[in-house]
XYZ file of C-alpha atoms in Angstrom:
678
model
C 20.392 16.143 31.803
C 19.112 16.777 28.311
C 20.660 14.975 25.371
C 20.244 15.430 21.624
C 21.238 13.362 18.596
C 22.689 15.669 15.961
C 23.407 14.879 12.303
C 26.468 16.653 10.840
C 27.704 15.829 7.342
C 26.620 12.192 7.384
C 27.608 11.491 11.000
C 25.379 11.194 14.048
C 26.655 12.703 17.290
C 25.245 12.423 20.797
C 25.388 15.892 22.420
C 24.622 16.220 26.154
C 23.306 19.547 27.418
C 23.794 20.412 31.093
C 22.228 23.869 30.875
C 18.611 24.039 29.698
C 19.017 27.704 28.814
C 21.664 27.011 26.171
C 20.599 28.191 22.735
C 20.071 26.285 19.517
C 23.170 28.111 18.218
C 25.177 26.605 21.122
C 23.875 23.124 20.219
C 24.971 23.572 16.609
C 28.432 24.803 17.578
C 28.900 21.987 20.071
C 27.909 19.418 17.441
C 30.323 20.956 14.922
C 33.079 20.999 17.562
C 32.582 17.286 18.248
C 32.488 16.596 14.510
C 35.799 18.450 14.000
C 37.366 16.622 16.952
C 36.728 13.274 15.249
C 38.325 14.359 11.965
C 42.109 14.335 11.319
C 41.819 17.563 9.302
C 39.163 19.121 11.559
C 36.621 18.440 8.803
C 38.234 21.135 6.650
C 37.478 23.967 9.117
C 39.986 26.239 10.845
C 37.687 26.879 13.815
C 34.132 26.385 15.008
C 33.488 30.115 14.872
C 33.979 30.304 11.100
C 31.325 27.648 10.404
C 28.002 29.097 9.277
C 25.042 26.790 9.617
C 21.367 26.459 10.311
C 19.557 23.728 12.238
C 16.367 21.859 11.453
C 14.433 19.034 13.002
C 14.862 15.636 11.382
C 11.129 15.100 11.805
C 9.360 17.437 9.381
C 12.552 19.354 8.456
C 11.318 22.428 10.358
C 13.929 25.185 10.728
C 14.868 26.202 14.275
C 15.617 29.747 15.436
C 19.261 29.846 16.529
C 18.445 32.223 19.399
C 15.774 30.014 20.995
C 16.751 27.966 24.037
C 16.957 24.192 23.695
C 14.407 23.858 26.492
C 11.833 25.909 24.590
C 12.465 24.539 21.098
C 13.298 20.849 21.555
C 12.269 17.796 23.490
C 14.760 15.604 25.285
C 16.347 12.978 22.986
C 15.139 14.822 19.880
C 16.930 14.356 16.535
C 18.176 17.453 14.717
C 20.415 18.181 11.741
C 23.107 20.803 11.319
C 23.180 21.986 7.694
C 26.424 23.794 6.921
C 26.106 26.688 4.489
C 27.512 25.879 1.044
C 27.575 22.145 1.637
C 26.411 19.627 -0.921
C 24.439 16.949 0.886
C 26.591 14.138 2.225
C 26.367 11.015 0.016
C 25.596 8.979 3.135
C 22.635 11.099 4.164
C 19.135 9.675 3.848
C 16.220 12.110 3.802
C 14.775 12.266 7.292
C 11.276 11.757 5.938
C 10.353 9.041 3.437
C 7.516 9.574 0.965
C 4.095 9.938 2.518
C 5.455 10.470 6.026
C 3.461 13.686 6.363
C 0.711 11.260 7.339
C 2.759 10.478 10.441
C 2.875 14.081 11.621
C -0.160 13.354 13.768
C 0.998 9.874 14.757
C -0.181 8.757 18.162
C 1.127 5.613 19.787
C -1.721 3.070 19.822
C -3.107 1.702 23.063
C -4.830 -1.411 21.731
C -3.102 -4.709 20.960
C -3.536 -7.501 18.447
C -2.515 -10.921 19.766
C -0.560 -12.999 17.267
C -0.404 -16.785 17.224
C 0.883 -17.243 13.675
C -2.449 -18.417 12.297
C -5.235 -15.910 12.961
C -3.998 -12.679 11.356
C -6.274 -11.322 8.611
C -5.410 -8.994 5.736
C -7.523 -6.306 7.390
C -5.587 -6.751 10.655
C -2.308 -6.488 8.778
C -3.325 -3.277 6.994
C -4.408 -1.773 10.336
C -1.063 -2.753 11.868
C 0.601 -1.014 8.950
C -1.373 2.142 9.703
C -0.117 2.066 13.279
C -3.534 1.446 14.836
C -2.415 -1.450 17.042
C 0.534 -2.805 18.953
C 1.474 -6.495 18.959
C 1.712 -9.131 21.671
C 2.056 -12.914 21.511
C -0.508 -15.402 22.745
C 0.666 -17.752 25.544
C 0.379 -20.659 23.103
C 2.714 -18.932 20.655
C 5.239 -18.213 23.397
C 5.246 -21.882 24.403
C 5.844 -23.020 20.809
C 8.682 -20.533 20.355
C 10.368 -21.778 23.546
C 10.011 -25.417 22.509
C 11.631 -24.877 19.106
C 14.453 -22.874 20.670
C 15.258 -25.770 23.005
C 15.951 -27.935 19.942
C 18.460 -25.354 18.626
C 20.206 -25.116 21.984
C 20.574 -28.913 22.075
C 22.075 -28.943 18.564
C 24.627 -26.297 19.542
C 25.474 -28.038 22.820
C 25.989 -31.399 21.116
C 27.903 -29.755 18.228
C 25.692 -31.463 15.655
C 26.298 -30.443 12.046
C 23.088 -28.751 10.874
C 22.701 -26.334 7.943
C 22.615 -22.677 8.906
C 23.217 -23.404 12.579
C 26.693 -24.897 12.604
C 27.504 -24.577 8.882
C 27.836 -21.818 6.317
C 25.072 -20.903 3.863
C 24.287 -21.688 0.240
C 27.448 -22.855 -1.509
C 29.189 -22.946 1.898
C 26.716 -25.447 3.368
C 29.493 -28.027 3.807
C 31.730 -25.632 5.744
C 31.438 -26.426 9.462
C 31.669 -23.408 11.795
C 33.198 -23.785 15.282
C 30.954 -23.050 18.265
C 32.999 -20.005 19.213
C 31.991 -18.274 15.965
C 28.304 -19.236 15.701
C 27.087 -15.815 16.826
C 29.483 -14.095 14.428
C 28.139 -16.356 11.665
C 24.622 -14.983 12.148
C 25.740 -11.336 12.213
C 27.837 -11.868 9.087
C 24.826 -13.437 7.379
C 22.709 -10.360 8.037
C 25.448 -7.939 7.001
C 26.411 -9.751 3.801
C 22.801 -10.231 2.691
C 21.957 -6.534 3.177
C 22.994 -5.966 -0.433
C 22.651 -2.452 -1.774
C 23.146 -0.346 1.334
C 22.072 3.300 1.273
C 24.168 5.223 -1.209
C 23.908 8.238 -3.451
C 22.449 7.924 -6.942
C 22.779 10.365 -9.811
C 19.043 10.009 -10.361
C 18.430 11.614 -6.983
C 15.401 13.444 -5.822
C 15.797 17.082 -4.918
C 14.446 18.938 -1.946
C 14.552 22.658 -1.298
C 14.729 24.589 1.950
C 15.039 28.256 2.789
C 18.297 29.525 4.183
C 18.349 33.195 5.077
C 16.996 35.003 2.055
C 17.970 32.341 -0.483
C 16.690 28.969 -1.578
C 19.082 26.086 -0.936
C 18.644 23.106 -3.281
C 19.905 19.804 -1.930
C 20.217 16.382 -3.456
C 18.344 13.698 -1.564
C 19.930 10.264 -2.077
C 18.138 7.037 -2.689
C 19.142 3.473 -1.915
C 21.227 1.612 -4.454
C 18.356 -0.854 -4.779
C 15.412 1.473 -4.621
C 13.742 3.841 -2.235
C 12.953 2.621 1.275
C 9.539 1.151 1.885
C 7.065 3.607 3.366
C 6.477 3.408 7.135
C 3.119 1.721 6.530
C 4.647 -0.990 4.351
C 7.626 -1.453 6.670
C 5.266 -1.956 9.603
C 3.265 -4.492 7.610
C 6.405 -6.407 6.668
C 7.693 -6.402 10.250
C 4.293 -7.439 11.646
C 4.044 -10.280 9.169
C 7.554 -11.477 10.047
C 6.590 -11.503 13.737
C 3.433 -13.436 12.868
C 5.415 -16.165 11.085
C 8.033 -16.389 13.846
C 5.170 -16.796 16.349
C 4.322 -20.140 14.738
C 7.316 -21.666 16.522
C 9.142 -23.333 13.635
C 12.074 -20.949 13.147
C 14.105 -21.645 16.287
C 14.258 -17.990 17.318
C 14.419 -17.383 21.076
C 11.478 -15.787 22.852
C 13.821 -13.085 24.183
C 14.852 -12.041 20.669
C 11.300 -12.203 19.325
C 10.118 -9.963 22.163
C 12.818 -7.440 21.209
C 11.521 -7.459 17.628
C 7.992 -6.847 18.950
C 9.214 -3.974 21.138
C 10.799 -2.337 18.087
C 7.517 -2.724 16.185
C 5.471 -1.283 19.033
C 7.783 1.741 19.174
C 7.560 2.170 15.366
C 11.326 1.782 15.017
C 11.433 0.795 11.351
C 14.666 -0.262 9.627
C 15.639 0.946 6.173
C 14.174 -1.679 3.814
C 14.848 -1.089 0.091
C 11.965 -1.908 -2.212
C 14.126 -3.706 -4.775
C 16.568 -6.603 -4.639
C 14.594 -9.775 -3.919
C 14.178 -12.678 -6.347
C 11.683 -14.352 -4.009
C 13.369 -17.742 -3.803
C 15.172 -18.437 -0.526
C 12.815 -15.901 0.935
C 13.090 -12.158 0.466
C 16.703 -12.273 1.614
C 17.886 -8.746 0.771
C 14.942 -6.743 2.200
C 14.608 -8.967 5.274
C 18.349 -8.683 5.900
C 17.973 -4.889 5.901
C 15.157 -5.391 8.403
C 17.398 -7.507 10.629
C 20.335 -5.119 10.179
C 18.405 -2.282 11.765
C 17.249 -4.497 14.623
C 20.876 -5.358 15.511
C 21.665 -1.643 15.631
C 23.350 -1.228 12.259
C 22.279 0.579 9.108
C 19.532 3.194 9.111
C 16.213 3.289 10.928
C 13.188 5.587 11.025
C 10.636 6.398 13.702
C 7.993 9.132 14.007
C 10.106 10.620 16.784
C 13.479 10.675 15.046
C 13.047 10.594 11.297
C 15.971 8.773 9.623
C 19.028 8.187 11.772
C 21.555 5.489 12.590
C 19.664 2.510 13.937
C 21.536 2.401 17.253
C 20.506 5.988 18.034
C 16.872 5.446 17.094
C 16.660 2.347 19.297
C 18.390 4.156 22.156
C 16.030 7.118 21.870
C 13.143 4.711 22.455
C 14.816 2.954 25.367
C 15.580 -0.170 23.341
C 18.773 -2.181 22.887
C 20.060 -3.713 19.645
C 19.430 -7.438 19.314
C 22.376 -9.734 20.010
C 21.885 -12.649 17.646
C 22.128 -16.187 18.972
C 22.846 -19.255 16.807
C 20.290 -19.649 13.991
C 18.552 -16.321 14.735
C 19.957 -14.378 11.805
C 18.631 -17.070 9.481
C 15.294 -17.034 11.327
C 14.907 -13.293 10.762
C 15.774 -13.155 7.052
C 14.398 -16.405 5.619
C 10.813 -15.809 4.472
C 8.629 -14.172 1.829
C 7.162 -11.401 3.960
C 8.169 -8.705 1.474
C 6.071 -10.401 -1.200
C 3.159 -11.246 1.057
C 2.952 -7.963 2.972
C 2.853 -5.956 -0.258
C 0.535 -8.630 -1.637
C -1.878 -8.151 1.252
C -1.989 -4.434 0.600
C -2.631 -5.194 -3.063
C -5.483 -7.569 -2.203
C -7.121 -5.060 0.140
C -6.821 -2.179 -2.326
C -7.959 -4.331 -5.241
C -11.042 -5.431 -3.314
C -11.875 -1.837 -2.393
C -11.543 -0.488 -5.915
C -13.427 -3.459 -7.391
C -16.443 -2.685 -5.181
C -16.386 0.968 -6.158
C -15.933 0.144 -9.822
C -19.443 -1.332 -9.759
C -20.890 1.921 -8.456
C -19.049 4.047 -11.011
C -20.071 1.742 -13.854
C -23.699 1.922 -12.681
C -23.531 5.715 -12.746
C -22.079 5.649 -16.271
C -24.802 3.234 -17.404
C -27.414 5.700 -16.160
C -25.799 8.606 -18.006
C -25.555 6.554 -21.215
C -29.204 5.519 -20.786
C -28.489 1.811 -20.587
C -30.821 -0.991 -19.482
C -30.755 -3.049 -16.292
C -32.090 -6.174 -18.000
C -28.548 -7.518 -18.479
C -28.345 -7.915 -14.693
C -31.381 -10.195 -14.418
C -30.916 -12.880 -11.730
C -31.715 -15.743 -14.081
C -28.924 -14.770 -16.481
C -26.283 -14.978 -13.782
C -27.684 -18.121 -12.176
C -26.865 -19.995 -15.394
C -23.159 -19.275 -14.866
C -22.506 -20.227 -11.229
C -19.828 -17.700 -10.253
C -20.515 -16.000 -6.924
C -18.571 -12.876 -7.839
C -20.496 -12.409 -11.064
C -23.827 -12.810 -9.265
C -22.776 -10.326 -6.563
C -21.786 -7.683 -9.116
C -25.109 -8.099 -10.924
C -26.896 -7.782 -7.572
C -25.082 -4.497 -6.849
C -26.131 -3.107 -10.204
C -29.771 -4.035 -9.525
C -29.643 -2.514 -6.027
C -28.303 0.769 -7.422
C -30.365 0.954 -10.612
C -33.700 -0.650 -9.698
C -36.023 2.151 -10.795
C -39.028 0.640 -8.999
C -37.171 0.652 -5.674
C -35.190 3.882 -6.259
C -37.216 5.845 -8.852
C -34.987 7.209 -11.619
C -36.310 9.921 -13.865
C -33.421 9.286 -16.250
C -34.364 5.600 -16.591
C -38.028 6.435 -17.145
C -37.110 8.959 -19.838
C -35.833 6.210 -22.171
C -37.752 3.125 -21.051
C -39.596 2.913 -24.378
C -36.654 3.732 -26.647
C -35.790 1.523 -29.628
C -32.362 0.393 -28.371
C -32.082 -3.422 -28.351
C -28.997 -3.889 -26.157
C -26.028 -2.085 -24.645
C -22.349 -2.337 -25.495
C -20.260 -4.970 -23.732
C -18.611 -2.358 -21.514
C -21.969 -1.868 -19.800
C -23.868 -5.142 -19.966
C -20.849 -7.427 -19.399
C -19.577 -5.759 -16.197
C -20.497 -8.759 -13.971
C -18.758 -11.203 -16.294
C -15.548 -9.207 -16.635
C -14.906 -9.267 -13.030
C -11.884 -12.550 -8.310
C -7.828 -14.028 -6.200
C -6.553 -14.521 -2.756
C -3.149 -14.831 -1.168
C -2.088 -16.824 1.892
C 0.367 -15.266 4.278
C 0.207 -17.573 7.300
C 2.565 -20.210 5.917
C 5.929 -20.652 7.574
C 8.610 -20.059 4.967
C 11.978 -21.131 6.375
C 14.841 -23.018 4.748
C 15.489 -24.804 8.056
C 12.343 -25.643 10.001
C 12.372 -26.784 13.629
C 9.870 -29.474 14.637
C 9.945 -29.423 18.435
C 7.650 -32.434 18.832
C 10.163 -34.522 16.835
C 13.213 -32.704 18.261
C 14.389 -32.376 14.686
C 15.332 -29.754 12.111
C 14.574 -30.302 8.420
C 15.874 -28.334 5.454
C 12.981 -27.769 3.039
C 11.667 -25.276 0.515
C 8.756 -23.463 2.150
C 10.647 -20.209 1.652
C 9.949 -20.257 -2.089
C 7.690 -17.421 -3.231
C 6.235 -19.084 -6.323
C 2.601 -19.345 -5.385
C 2.191 -15.841 -3.871
C 4.009 -14.570 -6.965
C 1.545 -16.346 -9.261
C -1.422 -15.172 -7.195
C -0.212 -11.573 -7.477
C 0.381 -11.923 -11.216
C -3.204 -13.136 -11.597
C -4.422 -10.327 -9.345
C -2.723 -7.719 -11.533
C -4.287 -9.193 -14.672
C -7.724 -9.379 -13.090
C -7.805 -5.901 -11.596
C -6.355 -4.376 -14.779
C -9.562 -5.288 -16.597
C -11.449 -2.869 -14.349
C -9.405 -0.057 -15.878
C -9.547 -1.485 -19.400
C -13.350 -1.584 -19.403
C -13.564 1.758 -17.563
C -11.451 3.492 -20.210
C -13.856 2.240 -22.908
C -16.797 3.663 -20.962
C -14.973 7.010 -20.685
C -14.646 6.919 -24.480
C -18.396 6.360 -24.810
C -19.127 9.238 -22.436
C -16.850 11.614 -24.378
C -17.912 10.528 -27.874
C -21.124 12.343 -28.917
C -21.978 9.689 -31.510
C -22.156 7.105 -28.706
C -23.460 9.133 -25.770
C -25.892 11.721 -27.205
C -24.007 14.159 -24.950
C -21.836 17.154 -25.945
C -18.417 16.174 -27.249
C -15.940 15.656 -24.398
C -18.651 16.589 -21.919
C -18.266 20.346 -22.192
C -20.204 23.270 -23.621
C -18.716 25.427 -26.360
C -16.593 22.598 -27.690
C -13.613 23.898 -29.623
C -13.202 26.821 -27.302
C -13.151 24.244 -24.498
C -11.585 20.760 -24.719
C -13.338 19.303 -21.688
C -12.437 15.694 -20.907
C -10.404 15.170 -24.100
C -7.020 14.779 -22.399
C -8.474 13.191 -19.272
C -9.498 10.335 -21.565
C -5.976 10.301 -23.064
C -4.565 9.984 -19.535
C -6.833 7.018 -18.850
C -5.781 5.402 -22.127
C -2.086 5.895 -21.271
C -2.513 4.292 -17.846
C -4.352 1.318 -19.327
C -1.635 0.853 -21.937
C 1.074 0.967 -19.260
C -0.823 -1.630 -17.257
C -0.734 -3.997 -20.214
C 3.058 -4.132 -19.956
C 2.960 -4.394 -16.162
C 0.585 -7.355 -16.387
C 3.243 -9.547 -17.986
C 3.686 -12.250 -15.301
C 6.926 -11.903 -13.364
C 6.577 -15.471 -12.083
C 7.305 -16.889 -15.545
C 10.850 -15.560 -15.207
C 13.694 -17.200 -13.286
C 17.436 -16.622 -12.980
C 19.821 -18.957 -11.190
C 21.518 -17.370 -8.149
C 23.862 -18.315 -5.306
C 26.227 -20.346 -7.501
C 23.344 -22.444 -8.865
C 22.210 -23.465 -5.358
C 19.116 -21.320 -5.802
C 18.586 -22.304 -9.415
C 14.872 -21.514 -9.663
C 13.404 -18.311 -8.269
C 9.929 -16.738 -8.239
C 10.568 -13.024 -8.851
C 7.675 -12.500 -6.432
C 8.952 -9.164 -5.142
C 8.439 -7.603 -8.562
C 5.065 -9.360 -8.850
C 3.958 -7.615 -5.650
C 5.340 -4.182 -6.536
C 3.930 -4.127 -10.049
C 0.543 -5.383 -8.812
C 0.414 -2.304 -6.573
C 1.341 -0.078 -9.513
C -1.412 -1.643 -11.628
C -3.934 -1.090 -8.828
C -2.903 2.550 -8.461
C -3.431 3.068 -12.192
C -6.840 1.376 -11.965
C -7.820 3.729 -9.135
C -6.821 6.739 -11.232
C -8.684 5.579 -14.347
C -11.844 4.964 -12.329
C -11.467 8.401 -10.731
C -11.540 9.892 -14.235
C -14.635 7.865 -15.145
C -16.332 8.984 -11.921
C -15.729 12.623 -12.859
C -16.901 12.046 -16.432
C -20.094 10.281 -15.335
C -20.960 13.083 -12.905
C -20.271 15.609 -15.641
C -22.637 13.695 -17.912
C -25.353 14.013 -15.279
C -25.141 17.793 -15.654
C -26.390 17.532 -19.250
C -29.376 15.364 -18.225
C -30.709 17.775 -15.614
C -33.339 18.434 -14.381
C -33.829 14.650 -14.579
C -32.577 12.789 -11.523
C -31.079 9.333 -11.188
C -31.704 6.802 -8.391
C -31.331 7.829 -4.760
C -28.012 5.997 -4.103
C -26.453 7.323 -7.296
C -27.611 10.848 -6.467
C -25.807 10.445 -3.129
C -22.634 9.447 -5.000
C -23.059 12.469 -7.275
C -23.454 14.744 -4.226
C -20.279 13.303 -2.686
C -18.281 14.046 -5.824
C -19.722 17.545 -6.085
C -18.679 18.208 -2.479
C -15.045 18.150 -3.669
C -15.227 18.871 -7.422
C -17.513 21.462 -9.004
C -19.130 20.932 -12.444
C -16.951 21.462 -15.519
C -18.526 24.538 -17.141
C -15.368 25.629 -18.973
C -11.769 24.450 -19.153
C -9.686 24.589 -15.976
C -6.711 22.830 -14.401
C -7.979 19.247 -14.143
C -5.229 17.453 -12.185
C -6.531 18.599 -8.747
C -10.024 17.345 -9.663
C -8.688 13.904 -10.594
C -6.699 13.782 -7.359
C -9.767 14.770 -5.323
C -11.845 12.034 -6.995
C -9.018 9.553 -6.438
C -9.106 10.305 -2.708
C -12.823 9.512 -2.667
C -11.932 6.023 -3.906
C -9.041 5.256 -1.564
C -10.027 6.922 1.702
C -12.027 4.588 3.893
C -14.013 7.041 6.011
C -15.591 9.088 3.203
C -15.528 6.962 0.064
C -17.861 6.244 -2.813
C -18.397 2.753 -1.400
C -19.339 4.015 2.072
C -21.988 6.294 0.554
C -23.588 3.588 -1.600
C -23.122 0.591 0.735
C -26.147 1.285 3.013
C -28.497 1.225 0.005
C -26.968 -1.992 -1.348
C -27.258 -3.728 2.038
C -30.807 -2.479 2.603
C -31.783 -3.893 -0.785
C -30.216 -7.207 0.300
C -31.916 -7.291 3.707
C -35.372 -6.418 2.492
C -35.349 -9.131 -0.200
C -37.102 -6.772 -2.587
C -38.657 -8.603 -5.549
C -36.676 -8.079 -8.706
C -38.297 -5.614 -11.065
C -38.273 -6.518 -14.749
C -39.334 -3.357 -16.586
C -41.277 -3.754 -19.822
C -39.465 -2.635 -22.948
C -40.658 -2.783 -26.580
C -37.277 -4.254 -27.572
C -37.315 -7.006 -24.933
C -38.708 -10.298 -26.267
C -40.707 -12.728 -24.087
C -43.371 -15.358 -24.751
C -45.654 -13.441 -22.409
C -45.374 -10.294 -24.476
C -45.806 -12.368 -27.673
C -49.029 -13.927 -26.338
C -50.297 -10.510 -25.264
C -49.554 -9.057 -28.690
C -51.244 -12.063 -30.331
C -54.353 -11.601 -28.164
C -54.524 -7.913 -28.953
C -54.121 -8.627 -32.668
C -56.864 -11.317 -32.554
C -59.241 -8.908 -30.814
C -58.648 -6.292 -33.505
C -59.393 -8.821 -36.280
C -62.549 -9.994 -34.509
C -63.798 -6.405 -34.252
C -63.062 -5.842 -37.966
C -65.104 -8.931 -38.855
C -68.037 -7.580 -36.900
């Protein structure tokens, strides 16, 4: 027998279908009939027949033809929505697709697994788990540790020992002892009460439009009271990281419950997790409580199969059961800083990627502005022993070495009278590194199985990941700050020797004038975002949690800073390639020509003014997409230069001083005087 889960005016209804030839219209009427049956006033309708509606899939919001059969149009257990004509969207409704979920339209359940032991997960692994490339399983060692710590909890409950969070209340209620008969209820209440800011309608709603008949229906799409839900990728990362920490075996969670969490992850059943609401002190309590709420079958949940729906229906559609919490397990699920660290890991990965590509873009700009490579001499950077600085200088040499990759542009100005370049070009290696640990167990009550003891500590505090992310934001911001100054040099004819704003017929055309303004605006906004959130603290929980990290905001604003940096560098990439057009027919080095060709494959030269936003977006994609990125094009040349240990070329320049050149000049001068004497 077929069965469908149907959303009608904020309620989810399970509708069985005995006859496969029933139509979509029948399904809608049956759902409305069941909806009216549950309402004292029949939902405001006199009869089912008077209700006019249309039906769409929750996944993708595709409209269904009312005359199609359910067998032809739907899969078994599919989620659909009945939209009643003239209705304003129910305040309880959550859009069936969060932002960016179009990427999940081609989602395929992964076949490969990553084994977690609580200690070996890398940031790259975590990002790949977020993308849905792997499922999760525990190592046998992790399973053994989880079982051992659970045995300690069971002994505490059996002996009725008074232990915080297991047989007592929480926070200010730590001295309130809870009877054994209510220990499970205690954990459920903890999750419910800490899920602050459940999904509700905001005036500042988004709007979505859909076609109904011959008219356009505009509907308000509600947001959470504490922010939009995390994207599927970020929710998967958070859930994977929570599993990784629980696998360490210090939380007291049972192996049965942990396996249920893993099953939900592997099915991509992702609870509604609001992006705001954590102070990063006793863990990320609010977002992790929303995570746990979905796992126990309450609140909202999303999967590629269902879109947004009530959690119990999403779990059921995937053959899963809600978790029944045992003593201590609610606390185990919500007490940690995985919101901070999962977003932080994404920030670290994206910052590293854009930092590598910033070197390539800066090298291209240096070529266009006819700069010198002498500032990247090995000896200069050996004096200041910073590995990152030396690596950046090496990348510049590998891309700009005109003896290894002949550059006609470099040769055209080798004997110019310029003494040195501006800081924005010659100080790139110096202006540029931070890491974040996410393996630590962050629980208020840790279980040490080898000692058969539980200890209340403070590993849940998010201070040091918060500080690391604050530093990361400051560091990566400088990539945009220095990039914006190079864009200014490219656009300013008195500094670049190029047409003003990189366009012909200036005045008639404005060229990159406002693109530079956009970069300046993003850099200015970053300056405010770089104020450290970790310097702030507000006392919470009746002064029990009297010092907090504000790490959640540190993570979210670090990601915003990185996004702005990516966009500024995309503008510089376009400007540098546009500058190349005015230096033709001269060619730059082979790797930089390859970068130019990549950009020109998606953005044509700027011959006259046109709509620029799509060009910036196309260049931005070249910086953030892993398969075809600026870095992937240039990387083979950088690594070949490294492997072949090519001797460093030090081109002669009339403005470069050395004792060797002084001696040579002295010898030449002496020879001239000797000839005059003869």
